[in-house]
Coordinates of C-alpha atoms in Angstrom, one line a residue:
M1 CA -34.9 23.4 2.5
K2 CA -38.0 23.8 0.3
N3 CA -36.2 22.9 -2.9
F4 CA -34.6 19.9 -1.2
L5 CA -37.9 18.5 0.0
S6 CA -39.2 18.2 -3.6
R7 CA -36.2 16.2 -4.7
R8 CA -37.1 12.5 -4.0
T9 CA -34.5 10.9 -6.3
L10 CA -31.0 11.7 -7.5
L11 CA -30.5 11.6 -11.2
G12 CA -33.6 9.4 -11.4
A13 CA -31.8 6.6 -9.5
S14 CA -33.6 4.3 -7.1
F15 CA -32.6 4.4 -3.4
L16 CA -30.9 1.0 -3.8
S17 CA -28.5 2.4 -6.4
L18 CA -27.3 4.9 -3.9
L19 CA -26.3 2.3 -1.3
P20 CA -22.6 1.6 -0.8
F21 CA -20.7 -0.4 -3.5
P22 CA -21.4 -4.1 -3.5
L23 CA -18.8 -6.3 -1.8
E24 CA -17.7 -7.8 -5.2
A25 CA -16.3 -4.4 -6.0
A26 CA -14.0 -4.6 -3.0
P27 CA -10.3 -5.6 -3.2
S28 CA -9.0 -8.8 -1.8
L29 CA -9.2 -9.0 2.0
S30 CA -5.7 -10.6 2.2
G31 CA -3.8 -7.5 3.0
P32 CA -0.8 -7.0 5.3
V33 CA -0.8 -8.5 8.8
D34 CA 0.5 -6.9 12.0
G35 CA 1.1 -8.8 15.2
N36 CA 1.8 -12.5 15.5
S37 CA -0.3 -14.0 18.3
G38 CA -3.7 -14.1 19.7
S39 CA -7.1 -13.5 18.0
T40 CA -7.3 -11.6 14.7
L41 CA -9.1 -8.3 14.1
F42 CA -10.1 -7.8 10.5
I43 CA -9.8 -4.1 9.8
G44 CA -10.8 -2.1 6.8
D45 CA -8.7 1.0 5.9
Q46 CA -9.0 3.7 3.3
K47 CA -5.9 4.2 1.1
G48 CA -3.8 2.7 3.9
G49 CA -4.1 5.8 6.0
V50 CA -4.9 4.3 9.4
R51 CA -2.2 1.6 9.2
S52 CA 0.4 4.1 8.1
L53 CA -0.5 6.5 10.9
L54 CA -0.3 3.7 13.5
R55 CA 3.1 2.5 12.2
A56 CA 4.5 6.0 12.2
A57 CA 3.3 6.6 15.8
G58 CA 4.7 3.3 17.0
Q59 CA 1.3 2.0 17.9
L60 CA 1.6 -1.3 16.1
E61 CA 4.3 -2.5 18.5
R62 CA 3.6 -5.2 21.0
L63 CA 0.1 -5.9 19.8
P64 CA -1.6 -8.6 22.0
Y65 CA -3.6 -9.8 18.9
R66 CA -3.2 -9.9 15.1
I67 CA -4.5 -7.3 12.6
Q68 CA -5.5 -8.4 9.1
W69 CA -5.8 -5.3 6.9
A70 CA -7.8 -4.7 3.8
S71 CA -7.5 -1.4 2.0
F72 CA -10.3 0.4 0.1
P73 CA -10.3 3.5 -2.1
V74 CA -13.3 5.0 -0.2
G75 CA -15.6 4.2 2.7
A76 CA -18.6 2.7 0.8
P77 CA -17.0 -0.7 -0.1
L78 CA -15.3 -0.8 3.3
I79 CA -18.6 -0.6 5.2
S80 CA -20.1 -3.1 2.7
A81 CA -17.4 -5.5 3.7
I82 CA -18.2 -5.1 7.4
A83 CA -21.8 -5.7 6.7
S84 CA -21.0 -8.9 4.8
G85 CA -19.1 -10.3 7.7
S86 CA -15.7 -10.1 5.9
L87 CA -14.4 -7.4 8.3
D88 CA -14.8 -6.6 12.0
F89 CA -14.3 -2.8 12.0
G90 CA -13.3 0.3 10.0
Y91 CA -13.7 4.1 10.0
V92 CA -16.0 5.9 7.6
G93 CA -17.6 9.3 7.5
D94 CA -21.0 9.9 9.0
A95 CA -22.3 10.6 5.5
T96 CA -21.3 7.1 4.3
A97 CA -22.6 5.4 7.5
T98 CA -26.0 7.1 7.1
F99 CA -26.7 5.2 3.8
T100 CA -25.9 1.9 5.5
F101 CA -28.0 2.6 8.5
A102 CA -30.9 3.7 6.2
A103 CA -30.7 0.4 4.4
G104 CA -31.5 -1.4 7.7
S105 CA -28.0 -2.6 8.5
S106 CA -27.3 -4.2 11.9
L107 CA -23.9 -2.5 12.1
K108 CA -23.1 -0.2 15.0
A109 CA -21.0 3.0 15.4
I110 CA -19.0 2.4 18.5
S111 CA -16.6 5.4 18.4
A112 CA -16.1 8.7 16.7
W113 CA -13.6 11.4 15.7
H114 CA -14.3 15.1 15.3
V115 CA -13.3 16.1 11.8
D116 CA -12.1 19.7 11.0
G117 CA -13.2 19.6 7.4
K118 CA -10.2 21.3 5.8
S119 CA -9.5 18.1 3.8
N120 CA -12.9 17.8 2.2
A121 CA -13.1 20.2 -0.7
L122 CA -15.1 21.2 -3.8
L123 CA -12.6 21.6 -6.7
V124 CA -12.8 23.2 -10.1
P125 CA -10.2 23.2 -12.9
G126 CA -7.5 25.8 -12.5
S127 CA -8.7 27.5 -15.7
S128 CA -12.3 27.5 -14.8
N129 CA -14.3 30.8 -14.6
V130 CA -16.3 29.4 -11.6
R131 CA -15.6 31.7 -8.6
T132 CA -18.6 31.0 -6.4
L133 CA -21.0 28.1 -5.8
R134 CA -23.7 30.0 -7.7
D135 CA -21.5 29.9 -10.8
L136 CA -22.1 26.1 -10.8
I137 CA -25.9 26.4 -11.4
G138 CA -26.7 24.2 -14.3
R139 CA -23.2 22.7 -14.4
R140 CA -21.9 19.2 -13.7
V141 CA -20.7 18.5 -10.2
A142 CA -19.3 15.1 -9.3
F143 CA -19.0 13.3 -6.0
V144 CA -18.8 9.7 -4.6
K145 CA -22.4 8.7 -3.7
G146 CA -23.1 8.9 0.0
S147 CA -19.7 10.3 0.8
P148 CA -18.4 13.3 2.7
G149 CA -18.1 15.0 -0.7
H150 CA -21.8 14.4 -1.3
L151 CA -22.6 15.9 2.0
L152 CA -20.4 18.9 1.3
V153 CA -22.3 19.6 -2.0
L154 CA -25.7 19.3 -0.4
T155 CA -24.7 21.5 2.6
A156 CA -23.1 24.2 0.4
L157 CA -26.2 24.3 -1.8
Q158 CA -28.5 24.6 1.2
R159 CA -26.4 27.5 2.6
E160 CA -26.9 29.4 -0.7
G161 CA -30.6 28.7 -0.8
L162 CA -30.2 26.5 -3.8
G163 CA -31.9 23.1 -4.6
A164 CA -30.0 20.0 -5.5
D165 CA -31.8 20.1 -8.9
Q166 CA -30.1 23.4 -9.7
I167 CA -26.8 21.6 -10.5
V168 CA -26.3 18.5 -12.6
Q169 CA -25.3 15.8 -10.1
V170 CA -22.8 13.3 -11.4
P171 CA -22.0 10.4 -9.0
L172 CA -18.6 9.1 -9.9
A173 CA -15.9 6.9 -8.4
A174 CA -12.9 9.0 -7.3
A175 CA -10.5 7.8 -10.1
N176 CA -13.1 8.4 -12.8
A177 CA -14.0 11.9 -11.4
R178 CA -10.3 13.0 -11.4
M179 CA -10.0 12.1 -15.1
A180 CA -13.4 13.8 -15.8
L181 CA -12.3 17.0 -14.1
S182 CA -9.0 17.1 -16.0
S183 CA -10.7 16.5 -19.3
G184 CA -13.5 19.0 -18.8
S185 CA -16.2 16.4 -18.7
I186 CA -17.4 17.8 -15.3
D187 CA -17.2 21.3 -13.9
A188 CA -16.5 20.5 -10.3
W189 CA -15.6 17.7 -8.0
A190 CA -16.3 17.2 -4.3
I191 CA -13.6 15.0 -2.8
W192 CA -11.3 14.7 0.2
D193 CA -7.5 14.2 0.7
P194 CA -5.3 12.7 -0.6
Y195 CA -7.5 12.9 -3.8
A196 CA -8.0 16.6 -3.4
A197 CA -4.3 17.3 -2.8
T198 CA -3.4 15.2 -5.8
A199 CA -5.8 17.1 -8.1
E200 CA -4.4 20.4 -6.8
I201 CA -0.7 19.5 -7.2
E202 CA -0.7 17.3 -10.2
D203 CA -3.7 18.6 -12.2
H204 CA -3.6 22.2 -11.0
A205 CA -7.2 22.1 -9.8
R206 CA -8.4 25.0 -7.6
I207 CA -10.3 24.7 -4.4
L208 CA -13.6 26.5 -4.5
L209 CA -14.6 25.8 -0.9
T210 CA -14.0 23.3 1.8
A211 CA -16.1 21.8 4.6
H212 CA -14.2 23.8 7.2
G213 CA -16.7 26.0 9.0
L214 CA -19.5 24.7 6.8
V215 CA -20.1 21.1 7.6
D216 CA -20.2 19.6 11.1
E217 CA -18.8 16.2 10.5
V218 CA -17.7 13.1 12.4
E219 CA -15.9 10.0 11.5
C220 CA -17.5 6.8 12.8
G221 CA -15.9 3.7 14.0
I222 CA -18.2 1.0 12.6
A223 CA -18.2 -2.6 13.9
S224 CA -20.2 -5.7 13.2
E225 CA -22.4 -7.2 15.9
A226 CA -20.2 -10.3 16.0
A227 CA -17.1 -8.3 16.6
I228 CA -18.8 -6.2 19.4
T229 CA -19.8 -9.5 21.1
H230 CA -16.6 -11.5 20.7
K231 CA -13.8 -9.0 20.2
R232 CA -14.6 -6.2 22.6
A233 CA -11.2 -6.1 24.2
E234 CA -9.4 -6.1 20.9
L235 CA -11.6 -3.4 19.5
T236 CA -11.1 -1.2 22.5
D237 CA -7.4 -1.6 22.4
F238 CA -7.2 -0.9 18.7
M239 CA -9.3 2.3 18.9
S240 CA -7.2 3.5 21.8
R241 CA -4.1 3.0 19.7
V242 CA -5.6 5.0 16.8
G243 CA -6.6 7.8 19.2
K244 CA -3.1 8.1 20.6
A245 CA -1.7 8.0 17.0
L246 CA -3.9 10.9 16.0
A247 CA -2.8 12.9 19.0
W248 CA 0.8 12.2 18.2
S249 CA 0.4 13.3 14.6
V250 CA -0.6 16.8 15.6
T251 CA 3.0 17.6 16.5
H252 CA 4.6 15.2 14.1
L253 CA 3.2 16.3 10.7
E254 CA 6.4 15.7 8.8
Q255 CA 6.9 12.2 10.2
R256 CA 3.3 11.4 9.4
A257 CA 3.7 12.6 5.8
L258 CA 6.9 10.7 5.3
A259 CA 5.3 7.5 6.6
F260 CA 2.2 8.0 4.4
S261 CA 4.3 8.6 1.3
R262 CA 6.5 5.6 2.0
D263 CA 3.6 3.2 2.9
T264 CA 1.2 4.1 0.2
G265 CA 3.4 5.3 -2.7
T266 CA 1.9 8.8 -2.6
S267 CA 4.3 11.6 -3.5
L268 CA 5.7 13.4 -0.5
D269 CA 4.3 16.8 -1.6
I270 CA 0.8 15.3 -1.7
A271 CA 1.4 13.5 1.6
R272 CA 2.5 16.7 3.3
V273 CA -0.6 18.6 2.2
T274 CA -2.8 15.7 3.2
S275 CA -1.2 15.5 6.7
S276 CA -1.5 19.2 7.3
R277 CA -5.3 19.3 6.4
M278 CA -6.5 16.0 7.9
V279 CA -7.1 17.3 11.4
M280 CA -9.1 14.7 13.4
T281 CA -9.6 14.2 17.2
A282 CA -10.5 10.9 18.6
L283 CA -13.1 11.0 21.4
P284 CA -13.0 8.6 24.4
S285 CA -16.7 7.7 23.9
V286 CA -19.7 8.5 21.8
T287 CA -21.3 11.8 23.0
D288 CA -24.6 13.5 22.6
E289 CA -22.9 16.0 20.4
V290 CA -21.7 13.3 18.0
I291 CA -25.2 11.9 17.6
A292 CA -26.6 15.4 17.1
I293 CA -24.1 16.1 14.4
H294 CA -24.8 12.8 12.7
Q295 CA -28.6 13.3 13.0
K296 CA -28.3 16.6 11.0
V297 CA -26.6 14.6 8.2
A298 CA -29.4 12.0 8.2
D299 CA -32.1 14.8 8.2
L300 CA -30.4 16.6 5.3
Y301 CA -30.2 13.4 3.3
H302 CA -33.9 12.7 3.9
A303 CA -34.8 16.3 3.0
A304 CA -32.8 16.0 -0.2
G305 CA -34.6 12.8 -1.1
V306 CA -31.5 10.5 -1.1
I307 CA -32.7 8.3 1.8
P308 CA -36.3 7.3 1.8
S309 CA -37.4 8.0 5.3
Q310 CA -36.4 9.8 8.5
L311 CA -33.7 8.0 10.5
N312 CA -33.0 8.1 14.2
V313 CA -29.2 7.6 14.1
A314 CA -29.0 7.1 17.9
N315 CA -30.4 3.6 17.3
F316 CA -27.2 2.8 15.4
Y317 CA -24.8 3.8 18.1
D318 CA -23.4 1.6 20.8
R319 CA -22.3 3.9 23.6
S320 CA -20.9 1.2 25.9
F321 CA -17.2 1.6 24.7
L322 CA -14.9 3.7 26.8
I323 CA -11.6 4.2 25.0
P324 CA -8.4 5.4 26.6
V325 CA -6.9 8.1 24.3

């Protein structure tokens, strides 16, 4: 941790530049609608994955409310949309949530999933001579700022006793990073599925390491205060449906892959790899273990100098939701 403690900025950027993308970078919030009666939940989704899973598992049938969906490429603009009041709820990684909490947001994490980590990977070009993390010393490593990929890079460096300043950090959006890796403009890319699977299958990239067994990680269900106050029943029902869909997917990988391919336009080969590696378990409530895992993330980010002060993440969890899963 010694090298991390001396690193107070990332690429000379201010803390504000590391916060999630501004709302104006988000897509239109007029996505598909499910249900036809009752109040409306405004839900953010990444690459359409949650909606596709719910549809495949039959969990969008007989909704007692409407769901208005908005799809985002990654979690940062999604959580910005919740913070702006445009959305009620969405799932993001604990790494992404940490940046929003550190910025003083009033949002709350009301649920969590355990994440296996197999789908979060550090990739290099197939022709690269890089075989270990130490081979990346002095080389260019890209990631989405404040994302699970960012967390993977910092954790992997820490395990090897390396400082963040021993690589050239290149914060890039996912689409730009894929092109940069293919062209040789960067030497490695930390990203998750389906982006990682796409780079493997279509660009012949090679996985150097994954978060499996390396990073303790949770996915957070993030809600606005207004939604917690006025839409508690709808949020509880929605999270229960997602938990049941995740449990269903464990024994229905092919159906999940077929649905994801159909709903998002992703090739079936990529969808199959993504479904096989995205192993997540929904919990019925926020636990002490969840908060402890998330606290380690916040402590690592503070030690690395990418959030300005220590953060007590327990203050940003609402533990009052009990979710049938």
